[in-house]
Amino acid sequence: MNSLERGDVQLSKTIGCAADLAINGAPPAFAEPLHVGRPNIGSREKFLKLAGEMFDRRWLSNNGPLLMQFEQRVADYTGVKHCIAMCNGTIALEIAIRALGMTGEVIVPSYTFIATAQALAWQGITPVFADIDPVTHNLDPEAVRRMITPRTSGIIGVHLWGRAAPVEALQAVADEHGLQLLFDAAHAFGCSHRGKMIGSFGRAEVLSFHATKFFNTFEGGAVLTDDDDLAETMRLMRNFGFSGLDNVIHPGTNGKMVEICAAMGLANFDYIDTVIDANRRNYIAYQHALTGLPGMRLIPFDDGEKNNYQYVILEIDNDCPVSRDQLVAALHAENVLARKYFWPGCHRMKPFRELYPNAGLMLPHTETVSDRVIVLPTGTTLAEADLRTIAAVIRCLAVVA
Ligand SMILES: *Cc1c(COP(=O)(O)O)cnc(C)c1O
């Protein structure tokens, strides 16, 4: 059952049976740790050229020419009227939440990166967790409906793994109850829904350009919206409320993206298709290498949509011979730092667990899904031979166990 082809690629070891695994005493498959979400880095030449021009101009922040170019590129790429770039995705979420006038309670999934909930809690808004659809991993609109109270002011949907949240159904719930609808699109840059690029759904959508995301500006984020007034408000909020040199006309904070980050974004723009191609190739290779294993499967992407394939999500069922945690432990022993995103769910993290000790009663699918997901390494730096080694470890455990 050895599924490795050595070719001319030097592998540290060949994995054919349980005795070859590091958990059973063999040396690890990789000398260096293999991370999920290693940064994708575009043209260094372009970045260094833009950085040089920036130094010559001595314009490092405050709505510089690189920032304006970058915002225009994001707006063109997503087909959204306004892109307001920010220092990171979490501040972008906080500013969007405030600009939409959210207060009291806001309904969010618990199965998301903690920033979605923290961005609310940080400004004194109570995140109320609604359950997900166990198939799509996205918010279940009926579960959202059940969590609405007189204090609810909005909903934040998350396009988890880059697969669109149920946009139309959530919009219907929001309209019916007079709620603001915002999307956390941190995973979904470059993805589409019903043929339309993600970015213009709800009243606004928030992107993250963190180093580990599909597309990065070192750190960074943006709010996208087609609403002129909302865009203007968020531009003011991002820059202390300044309108002109000495005139503050709005409450505000400092959410500005600096020029060097915009330069990174511009350098990475030309690289987007390369990253998507590499991610897609990796995804398909994993699919081939892992077919037919009992009780585990990769979550699918709709080929009719644009996807960035940034998250390779393996789901481990109860009838799989090996448990999710055993698999993760075995991969870590090989130096493959596969992740359990977003285990255990926001509601089971300390700040929210203390707030709502019984939230799990309303979140059965969140708990089940977060107990069975493994995120595998992908990206432009993952060599094909390394991918096959990772798959061989999983195969070995699933078959032998
Ligand atoms: C990464 C991420 C964020 C936060 O973005 P930062 O740029 O890291 O602040 C928010 N929501 C989700 C779903 C994310 O994955």
PDB file of N, CA and C in Angstrom, residues 12-105:
ATOM      1  N   SER A  12      12.652  12.158   2.972  1.00  0.00           N
ATOM      2  CA  SER A  12      13.404  11.724   4.142  1.00  0.00           C
ATOM      3  C   SER A  12      13.060  10.278   4.500  1.00  0.00           C
ATOM      4  N   LYS A  13      11.844   9.873   4.173  1.00  0.00           N
ATOM      5  CA  LYS A  13      11.512   8.462   4.386  1.00  0.00           C
ATOM      6  C   LYS A  13      10.312   8.089   3.529  1.00  0.00           C
ATOM      7  N   THR A  14      10.091   6.813   3.354  1.00  0.00           N
ATOM      8  CA  THR A  14       8.946   6.327   2.610  1.00  0.00           C
ATOM      9  C   THR A  14       7.955   5.761   3.616  1.00  0.00           C
ATOM     10  N   ILE A  15       6.697   6.188   3.469  1.00  0.00           N
ATOM     11  CA  ILE A  15       5.711   5.733   4.435  1.00  0.00           C
ATOM     12  C   ILE A  15       4.845   4.642   3.809  1.00  0.00           C
ATOM     13  N   GLY A  16       5.018   3.462   4.281  1.00  0.00           N
ATOM     14  CA  GLY A  16       4.268   2.343   3.732  1.00  0.00           C
ATOM     15  C   GLY A  16       3.430   1.645   4.774  1.00  0.00           C
ATOM     16  N   CYS A  17       3.807   1.749   6.018  1.00  0.00           N
ATOM     17  CA  CYS A  17       3.043   1.057   7.052  1.00  0.00           C
ATOM     18  C   CYS A  17       3.214   1.786   8.379  1.00  0.00           C
ATOM     19  N   ALA A  18       2.495   1.311   9.375  1.00  0.00           N
ATOM     20  CA  ALA A  18       2.458   2.017  10.658  1.00  0.00           C
ATOM     21  C   ALA A  18       3.846   2.179  11.277  1.00  0.00           C
ATOM     22  N   ALA A  19       4.732   1.216  11.023  1.00  0.00           N
ATOM     23  CA  ALA A  19       6.071   1.282  11.630  1.00  0.00           C
ATOM     24  C   ALA A  19       6.878   2.459  11.086  1.00  0.00           C
ATOM     25  N   ASP A  20       6.464   3.001   9.938  1.00  0.00           N
ATOM     26  CA  ASP A  20       7.189   4.138   9.355  1.00  0.00           C
ATOM     27  C   ASP A  20       6.778   5.475   9.962  1.00  0.00           C
ATOM     28  N   LEU A  21       5.772   5.454  10.844  1.00  0.00           N
ATOM     29  CA  LEU A  21       5.249   6.715  11.377  1.00  0.00           C
ATOM     30  C   LEU A  21       6.047   7.197  12.585  1.00  0.00           C
ATOM     31  N   ALA A  22       6.172   8.501  12.686  1.00  0.00           N
ATOM     32  CA  ALA A  22       6.907   9.087  13.814  1.00  0.00           C
ATOM     33  C   ALA A  22       6.221   8.783  15.144  1.00  0.00           C
ATOM     34  N   ILE A  23       4.881   8.687  15.155  1.00  0.00           N
ATOM     35  CA  ILE A  23       4.220   8.348  16.434  1.00  0.00           C
ATOM     36  C   ILE A  23       4.601   6.946  16.907  1.00  0.00           C
ATOM     37  N   ASN A  24       5.105   6.128  15.967  1.00  0.00           N
ATOM     38  CA  ASN A  24       5.531   4.783  16.362  1.00  0.00           C
ATOM     39  C   ASN A  24       7.045   4.665  16.467  1.00  0.00           C
ATOM     40  N   GLY A  25       7.707   5.817  16.560  1.00  0.00           N
ATOM     41  CA  GLY A  25       9.146   5.787  16.833  1.00  0.00           C
ATOM     42  C   GLY A  25      10.052   6.046  15.648  1.00  0.00           C
ATOM     43  N   ALA A  26       9.498   6.098  14.426  1.00  0.00           N
ATOM     44  CA  ALA A  26      10.329   6.407  13.254  1.00  0.00           C
ATOM     45  C   ALA A  26      10.695   7.893  13.276  1.00  0.00           C
ATOM     46  N   PRO A  27      11.757   8.266  12.565  1.00  0.00           N
ATOM     47  CA  PRO A  27      12.070   9.707  12.510  1.00  0.00           C
ATOM     48  C   PRO A  27      10.959  10.452  11.764  1.00  0.00           C
ATOM     49  N   PRO A  28      10.758  11.735  12.065  1.00  0.00           N
ATOM     50  CA  PRO A  28       9.683  12.473  11.399  1.00  0.00           C
ATOM     51  C   PRO A  28       9.920  12.610   9.896  1.00  0.00           C
ATOM     52  N   ALA A  29       8.823  12.718   9.149  1.00  0.00           N
ATOM     53  CA  ALA A  29       8.919  12.816   7.689  1.00  0.00           C
ATOM     54  C   ALA A  29       9.569  14.123   7.254  1.00  0.00           C
ATOM     55  N   PHE A  30       9.405  15.164   8.068  1.00  0.00           N
ATOM     56  CA  PHE A  30       9.937  16.476   7.683  1.00  0.00           C
ATOM     57  C   PHE A  30      10.870  17.007   8.767  1.00  0.00           C
ATOM     58  N   ALA A  31      12.017  17.490   8.323  1.00  0.00           N
ATOM     59  CA  ALA A  31      12.983  18.047   9.267  1.00  0.00           C
ATOM     60  C   ALA A  31      12.490  19.390   9.808  1.00  0.00           C
ATOM     61  N   GLU A  32      11.815  20.153   8.947  1.00  0.00           N
ATOM     62  CA  GLU A  32      11.309  21.475   9.341  1.00  0.00           C
ATOM     63  C   GLU A  32       9.797  21.413   9.447  1.00  0.00           C
ATOM     64  N   PRO A  33       9.213  22.228  10.350  1.00  0.00           N
ATOM     65  CA  PRO A  33       7.749  22.219  10.445  1.00  0.00           C
ATOM     66  C   PRO A  33       7.090  22.717   9.162  1.00  0.00           C
ATOM     67  N   LEU A  34       6.026  22.051   8.772  1.00  0.00           N
ATOM     68  CA  LEU A  34       5.252  22.433   7.592  1.00  0.00           C
ATOM     69  C   LEU A  34       3.965  23.077   8.097  1.00  0.00           C
ATOM     70  N   HIS A  35       3.814  24.371   7.824  1.00  0.00           N
ATOM     71  CA  HIS A  35       2.700  25.119   8.412  1.00  0.00           C
ATOM     72  C   HIS A  35       1.515  25.204   7.466  1.00  0.00           C
ATOM     73  N   VAL A  36       0.318  25.288   8.062  1.00  0.00           N
ATOM     74  CA  VAL A  36      -0.875  25.688   7.318  1.00  0.00           C
ATOM     75  C   VAL A  36      -0.772  27.205   7.168  1.00  0.00           C
ATOM     76  N   GLY A  37      -1.044  27.716   5.981  1.00  0.00           N
ATOM     77  CA  GLY A  37      -1.061  29.168   5.819  1.00  0.00           C
ATOM     78  C   GLY A  37       0.314  29.795   5.818  1.00  0.00           C
ATOM     79  N   ARG A  38       1.253  29.154   5.105  1.00  0.00           N
ATOM     80  CA  ARG A  38       2.546  29.829   4.882  1.00  0.00           C
ATOM     81  C   ARG A  38       2.321  30.955   3.899  1.00  0.00           C
ATOM     82  N   PRO A  39       2.913  32.125   4.134  1.00  0.00           N
ATOM     83  CA  PRO A  39       2.599  33.265   3.268  1.00  0.00           C
ATOM     84  C   PRO A  39       2.917  33.010   1.793  1.00  0.00           C
ATOM     85  N   ASN A  40       2.003  33.467   0.932  1.00  0.00           N
ATOM     86  CA  ASN A  40       2.253  33.496  -0.501  1.00  0.00           C
ATOM     87  C   ASN A  40       2.862  34.861  -0.810  1.00  0.00           C
ATOM     88  N   ILE A  41       4.026  34.861  -1.427  1.00  0.00           N
ATOM     89  CA  ILE A  41       4.742  36.115  -1.674  1.00  0.00           C
ATOM     90  C   ILE A  41       4.936  36.296  -3.181  1.00  0.00           C
ATOM     91  N   GLY A  42       4.383  37.391  -3.704  1.00  0.00           N
ATOM     92  CA  GLY A  42       4.457  37.665  -5.146  1.00  0.00           C
ATOM     93  C   GLY A  42       5.818  38.212  -5.560  1.00  0.00           C
ATOM     94  N   SER A  43       5.820  39.148  -6.500  1.00  0.00           N
ATOM     95  CA  SER A  43       7.061  39.637  -7.080  1.00  0.00           C
ATOM     96  C   SER A  43       7.853  40.505  -6.096  1.00  0.00           C
ATOM     97  N   ARG A  44       9.037  39.987  -5.707  1.00  0.00           N
ATOM     98  CA  ARG A  44       9.901  40.786  -4.817  1.00  0.00           C
ATOM     99  C   ARG A  44      10.402  42.024  -5.532  1.00  0.00           C
ATOM    100  N   GLU A  45      10.689  41.881  -6.845  1.00  0.00           N
ATOM    101  CA  GLU A  45      11.205  43.017  -7.615  1.00  0.00           C
ATOM    102  C   GLU A  45      10.197  44.157  -7.604  1.00  0.00           C
ATOM    103  N   LYS A  46       8.931  43.788  -7.852  1.00  0.00           N
ATOM    104  CA  LYS A  46       7.898  44.828  -7.883  1.00  0.00           C
ATOM    105  C   LYS A  46       7.746  45.473  -6.507  1.00  0.00           C
ATOM    106  N   PHE A  47       7.748  44.627  -5.469  1.00  0.00           N
ATOM    107  CA  PHE A  47       7.619  45.166  -4.112  1.00  0.00           C
ATOM    108  C   PHE A  47       8.772  46.133  -3.804  1.00  0.00           C
ATOM    109  N   LEU A  48      10.011  45.710  -4.129  1.00  0.00           N
ATOM    110  CA  LEU A  48      11.169  46.548  -3.787  1.00  0.00           C
ATOM    111  C   LEU A  48      11.175  47.840  -4.604  1.00  0.00           C
ATOM    112  N   LYS A  49      10.702  47.756  -5.835  1.00  0.00           N
ATOM    113  CA  LYS A  49      10.619  48.961  -6.673  1.00  0.00           C
ATOM    114  C   LYS A  49       9.605  49.935  -6.050  1.00  0.00           C
ATOM    115  N   LEU A  50       8.444  49.427  -5.677  1.00  0.00           N
ATOM    116  CA  LEU A  50       7.420  50.290  -5.073  1.00  0.00           C
ATOM    117  C   LEU A  50       7.917  50.861  -3.740  1.00  0.00           C
ATOM    118  N   ALA A  51       8.634  50.029  -2.979  1.00  0.00           N
ATOM    119  CA  ALA A  51       9.161  50.504  -1.690  1.00  0.00           C
ATOM    120  C   ALA A  51      10.185  51.613  -1.916  1.00  0.00           C
ATOM    121  N   GLY A  52      11.036  51.450  -2.935  1.00  0.00           N
ATOM    122  CA  GLY A  52      12.030  52.477  -3.250  1.00  0.00           C
ATOM    123  C   GLY A  52      11.355  53.793  -3.616  1.00  0.00           C
ATOM    124  N   GLU A  53      10.320  53.719  -4.443  1.00  0.00           N
ATOM    125  CA  GLU A  53       9.592  54.938  -4.837  1.00  0.00           C
ATOM    126  C   GLU A  53       8.949  55.595  -3.617  1.00  0.00           C
ATOM    127  N   MET A  54       8.459  54.735  -2.711  1.00  0.00           N
ATOM    128  CA  MET A  54       7.842  55.253  -1.479  1.00  0.00           C
ATOM    129  C   MET A  54       8.869  56.035  -0.650  1.00  0.00           C
ATOM    130  N   PHE A  55      10.094  55.467  -0.521  1.00  0.00           N
ATOM    131  CA  PHE A  55      11.124  56.176   0.256  1.00  0.00           C
ATOM    132  C   PHE A  55      11.471  57.498  -0.422  1.00  0.00           C
ATOM    133  N   ASP A  56      11.571  57.477  -1.754  1.00  0.00           N
ATOM    134  CA  ASP A  56      11.889  58.714  -2.478  1.00  0.00           C
ATOM    135  C   ASP A  56      10.837  59.792  -2.225  1.00  0.00           C
ATOM    136  N   ARG A  57       9.593  59.373  -2.159  1.00  0.00           N
ATOM    137  CA  ARG A  57       8.494  60.341  -1.937  1.00  0.00           C
ATOM    138  C   ARG A  57       8.416  60.809  -0.486  1.00  0.00           C
ATOM    139  N   ARG A  58       8.967  59.971   0.428  1.00  0.00           N
ATOM    140  CA  ARG A  58       8.806  60.199   1.877  1.00  0.00           C
ATOM    141  C   ARG A  58       7.343  60.321   2.262  1.00  0.00           C
ATOM    142  N   TRP A  59       6.547  59.467   1.674  1.00  0.00           N
ATOM    143  CA  TRP A  59       5.108  59.433   1.995  1.00  0.00           C
ATOM    144  C   TRP A  59       4.831  57.996   2.452  1.00  0.00           C
ATOM    145  N   LEU A  60       4.712  57.810   3.771  1.00  0.00           N
ATOM    146  CA  LEU A  60       4.674  56.449   4.325  1.00  0.00           C
ATOM    147  C   LEU A  60       3.278  55.989   4.730  1.00  0.00           C
ATOM    148  N   SER A  61       2.396  56.957   5.012  1.00  0.00           N
ATOM    149  CA  SER A  61       1.044  56.589   5.437  1.00  0.00           C
ATOM    150  C   SER A  61       0.093  57.713   5.030  1.00  0.00           C
ATOM    151  N   ASN A  62      -1.130  57.697   5.577  1.00  0.00           N
ATOM    152  CA  ASN A  62      -2.115  58.764   5.335  1.00  0.00           C
ATOM    153  C   ASN A  62      -2.507  58.897   3.866  1.00  0.00           C
ATOM    154  N   ASN A  63      -3.250  57.873   3.393  1.00  0.00           N
ATOM    155  CA  ASN A  63      -3.871  57.962   2.078  1.00  0.00           C
ATOM    156  C   ASN A  63      -2.877  58.269   0.963  1.00  0.00           C
ATOM    157  N   GLY A  64      -1.760  57.579   0.979  1.00  0.00           N
ATOM    158  CA  GLY A  64      -0.720  57.791  -0.029  1.00  0.00           C
ATOM    159  C   GLY A  64      -1.103  57.215  -1.381  1.00  0.00           C
ATOM    160  N   PRO A  65      -0.242  57.454  -2.389  1.00  0.00           N
ATOM    161  CA  PRO A  65      -0.535  56.982  -3.746  1.00  0.00           C
ATOM    162  C   PRO A  65      -0.612  55.453  -3.853  1.00  0.00           C
ATOM    163  N   LEU A  66       0.197  54.730  -3.076  1.00  0.00           N
ATOM    164  CA  LEU A  66       0.141  53.258  -3.155  1.00  0.00           C
ATOM    165  C   LEU A  66      -1.181  52.752  -2.581  1.00  0.00           C
ATOM    166  N   LEU A  67      -1.604  53.357  -1.485  1.00  0.00           N
ATOM    167  CA  LEU A  67      -2.872  52.957  -0.880  1.00  0.00           C
ATOM    168  C   LEU A  67      -4.012  53.189  -1.879  1.00  0.00           C
ATOM    169  N   MET A  68      -4.007  54.356  -2.517  1.00  0.00           N
ATOM    170  CA  MET A  68      -5.106  54.657  -3.432  1.00  0.00           C
ATOM    171  C   MET A  68      -5.122  53.706  -4.618  1.00  0.00           C
ATOM    172  N   GLN A  69      -3.915  53.389  -5.120  1.00  0.00           N
ATOM    173  CA  GLN A  69      -3.834  52.413  -6.220  1.00  0.00           C
ATOM    174  C   GLN A  69      -4.347  51.046  -5.776  1.00  0.00           C
ATOM    175  N   PHE A  70      -3.923  50.658  -4.577  1.00  0.00           N
ATOM    176  CA  PHE A  70      -4.313  49.343  -4.064  1.00  0.00           C
ATOM    177  C   PHE A  70      -5.831  49.257  -3.893  1.00  0.00           C
ATOM    178  N   GLU A  71      -6.416  50.292  -3.309  1.00  0.00           N
ATOM    179  CA  GLU A  71      -7.871  50.280  -3.115  1.00  0.00           C
ATOM    180  C   GLU A  71      -8.600  50.179  -4.455  1.00  0.00           C
ATOM    181  N   GLN A  72      -8.081  50.886  -5.448  1.00  0.00           N
ATOM    182  CA  GLN A  72      -8.713  50.828  -6.767  1.00  0.00           C
ATOM    183  C   GLN A  72      -8.633  49.424  -7.354  1.00  0.00           C
ATOM    184  N   ARG A  73      -7.473  48.763  -7.150  1.00  0.00           N
ATOM    185  CA  ARG A  73      -7.324  47.396  -7.698  1.00  0.00           C
ATOM    186  C   ARG A  73      -8.273  46.422  -7.037  1.00  0.00           C
ATOM    187  N   VAL A  74      -8.434  46.566  -5.715  1.00  0.00           N
ATOM    188  CA  VAL A  74      -9.350  45.655  -5.009  1.00  0.00           C
ATOM    189  C   VAL A  74     -10.779  45.912  -5.480  1.00  0.00           C
ATOM    190  N   ALA A  75     -11.133  47.186  -5.624  1.00  0.00           N
ATOM    191  CA  ALA A  75     -12.487  47.531  -6.068  1.00  0.00           C
ATOM    192  C   ALA A  75     -12.730  46.972  -7.474  1.00  0.00           C
ATOM    193  N   ASP A  76     -11.765  47.136  -8.372  1.00  0.00           N
ATOM    194  CA  ASP A  76     -11.923  46.622  -9.739  1.00  0.00           C
ATOM    195  C   ASP A  76     -12.041  45.101  -9.740  1.00  0.00           C
ATOM    196  N   TYR A  77     -11.198  44.460  -8.958  1.00  0.00           N
ATOM    197  CA  TYR A  77     -11.142  42.990  -8.942  1.00  0.00           C
ATOM    198  C   TYR A  77     -12.446  42.393  -8.411  1.00  0.00           C
ATOM    199  N   THR A  78     -13.035  43.043  -7.405  1.00  0.00           N
ATOM    200  CA  THR A  78     -14.249  42.490  -6.798  1.00  0.00           C
ATOM    201  C   THR A  78     -15.516  43.082  -7.418  1.00  0.00           C
ATOM    202  N   GLY A  79     -15.366  44.129  -8.208  1.00  0.00           N
ATOM    203  CA  GLY A  79     -16.539  44.763  -8.808  1.00  0.00           C
ATOM    204  C   GLY A  79     -17.375  45.541  -7.800  1.00  0.00           C
ATOM    205  N   VAL A  80     -16.744  45.957  -6.706  1.00  0.00           N
ATOM    206  CA  VAL A  80     -17.451  46.727  -5.679  1.00  0.00           C
ATOM    207  C   VAL A  80     -17.027  48.190  -5.815  1.00  0.00           C
ATOM    208  N   LYS A  81     -17.951  49.097  -5.511  1.00  0.00           N
ATOM    209  CA  LYS A  81     -17.695  50.522  -5.750  1.00  0.00           C
ATOM    210  C   LYS A  81     -16.589  51.075  -4.837  1.00  0.00           C
ATOM    211  N   HIS A  82     -16.631  50.736  -3.546  1.00  0.00           N
ATOM    212  CA  HIS A  82     -15.667  51.312  -2.608  1.00  0.00           C
ATOM    213  C   HIS A  82     -14.874  50.235  -1.879  1.00  0.00           C
ATOM    214  N   CYS A  83     -13.554  50.423  -1.848  1.00  0.00           N
ATOM    215  CA  CYS A  83     -12.695  49.612  -0.981  1.00  0.00           C
ATOM    216  C   CYS A  83     -12.030  50.581  -0.014  1.00  0.00           C
ATOM    217  N   ILE A  84     -12.242  50.361   1.281  1.00  0.00           N
ATOM    218  CA  ILE A  84     -11.587  51.193   2.298  1.00  0.00           C
ATOM    219  C   ILE A  84     -10.593  50.283   2.999  1.00  0.00           C
ATOM    220  N   ALA A  85      -9.315  50.433   2.661  1.00  0.00           N
ATOM    221  CA  ALA A  85      -8.283  49.543   3.203  1.00  0.00           C
ATOM    222  C   ALA A  85      -7.940  49.958   4.628  1.00  0.00           C
ATOM    223  N   MET A  86      -7.594  48.964   5.435  1.00  0.00           N
ATOM    224  CA  MET A  86      -7.331  49.218   6.861  1.00  0.00           C
ATOM    225  C   MET A  86      -6.078  48.442   7.301  1.00  0.00           C
ATOM    226  N   CYS A  87      -5.674  48.707   8.548  1.00  0.00           N
ATOM    227  CA  CYS A  87      -4.441  48.110   9.063  1.00  0.00           C
ATOM    228  C   CYS A  87      -4.556  46.606   9.301  1.00  0.00           C
ATOM    229  N   ASN A  88      -5.760  46.118   9.547  1.00  0.00           N
ATOM    230  CA  ASN A  88      -5.961  44.666   9.639  1.00  0.00           C
ATOM    231  C   ASN A  88      -7.458  44.357   9.535  1.00  0.00           C
ATOM    232  N   GLY A  89      -7.790  43.096   9.431  1.00  0.00           N
ATOM    233  CA  GLY A  89      -9.185  42.704   9.235  1.00  0.00           C
ATOM    234  C   GLY A  89     -10.042  42.923  10.470  1.00  0.00           C
ATOM    235  N   THR A  90      -9.431  42.800  11.646  1.00  0.00           N
ATOM    236  CA  THR A  90     -10.204  42.951  12.877  1.00  0.00           C
ATOM    237  C   THR A  90     -10.641  44.404  13.070  1.00  0.00           C
ATOM    238  N   ILE A  91      -9.721  45.350  12.859  1.00  0.00           N
ATOM    239  CA  ILE A  91     -10.086  46.776  12.936  1.00  0.00           C
ATOM    240  C   ILE A  91     -11.108  47.098  11.836  1.00  0.00           C
ATOM    241  N   ALA A  92     -10.948  46.505  10.677  1.00  0.00           N
ATOM    242  CA  ALA A  92     -11.911  46.728   9.588  1.00  0.00           C
ATOM    243  C   ALA A  92     -13.302  46.250  10.023  1.00  0.00           C
ATOM    244  N   LEU A  93     -13.351  45.096  10.696  1.00  0.00           N
ATOM    245  CA  LEU A  93     -14.633  44.603  11.229  1.00  0.00           C
ATOM    246  C   LEU A  93     -15.194  45.591  12.253  1.00  0.00           C
ATOM    247  N   GLU A  94     -14.345  46.041  13.166  1.00  0.00           N
ATOM    248  CA  GLU A  94     -14.815  46.952  14.222  1.00  0.00           C
ATOM    249  C   GLU A  94     -15.372  48.241  13.627  1.00  0.00           C
ATOM    250  N   ILE A  95     -14.681  48.769  12.644  1.00  0.00           N
ATOM    251  CA  ILE A  95     -15.133  50.020  12.020  1.00  0.00           C
ATOM    252  C   ILE A  95     -16.438  49.789  11.252  1.00  0.00           C
ATOM    253  N   ALA A  96     -16.532  48.682  10.544  1.00  0.00           N
ATOM    254  CA  ALA A  96     -17.769  48.392   9.805  1.00  0.00           C
ATOM    255  C   ALA A  96     -18.946  48.210  10.774  1.00  0.00           C
ATOM    256  N   ILE A  97     -18.687  47.511  11.877  1.00  0.00           N
ATOM    257  CA  ILE A  97     -19.726  47.275  12.883  1.00  0.00           C
ATOM    258  C   ILE A  97     -20.254  48.604  13.421  1.00  0.00           C
ATOM    259  N   ARG A  98     -19.334  49.536  13.717  1.00  0.00           N
ATOM    260  CA  ARG A  98     -19.734  50.856  14.221  1.00  0.00           C
ATOM    261  C   ARG A  98     -20.431  51.674  13.155  1.00  0.00           C
ATOM    262  N   ALA A  99     -19.881  51.629  11.941  1.00  0.00           N
ATOM    263  CA  ALA A  99     -20.464  52.453  10.869  1.00  0.00           C
ATOM    264  C   ALA A  99     -21.898  52.009  10.576  1.00  0.00           C
ATOM    265  N   LEU A 100     -22.171  50.718  10.787  1.00  0.00           N
ATOM    266  CA  LEU A 100     -23.527  50.214  10.556  1.00  0.00           C
ATOM    267  C   LEU A 100     -24.435  50.473  11.753  1.00  0.00           C
ATOM    268  N   GLY A 101     -23.878  51.054  12.811  1.00  0.00           N
ATOM    269  CA  GLY A 101     -24.692  51.382  13.983  1.00  0.00           C
ATOM    270  C   GLY A 101     -25.151  50.169  14.757  1.00  0.00           C
ATOM    271  N   MET A 102     -24.384  49.070  14.687  1.00  0.00           N
ATOM    272  CA  MET A 102     -24.766  47.890  15.455  1.00  0.00           C
ATOM    273  C   MET A 102     -24.599  48.175  16.950  1.00  0.00           C
ATOM    274  N   THR A 103     -25.546  47.686  17.743  1.00  0.00           N
ATOM    275  CA  THR A 103     -25.514  47.855  19.205  1.00  0.00           C
ATOM    276  C   THR A 103     -26.152  46.605  19.823  1.00  0.00           C
ATOM    277  N   GLY A 104     -26.173  46.546  21.147  1.00  0.00           N
ATOM    278  CA  GLY A 104     -26.920  45.489  21.840  1.00  0.00           C
ATOM    279  C   GLY A 104     -26.386  44.104  21.530  1.00  0.00           C
ATOM    280  N   GLU A 105     -27.139  43.352  20.728  1.00  0.00           N
ATOM    281  CA  GLU A 105     -26.736  41.992  20.358  1.00  0.00           C
ATOM    282  C   GLU A 105     -26.589  41.876  18.837  1.00  0.00           C
TER     283      GLU A 105
END
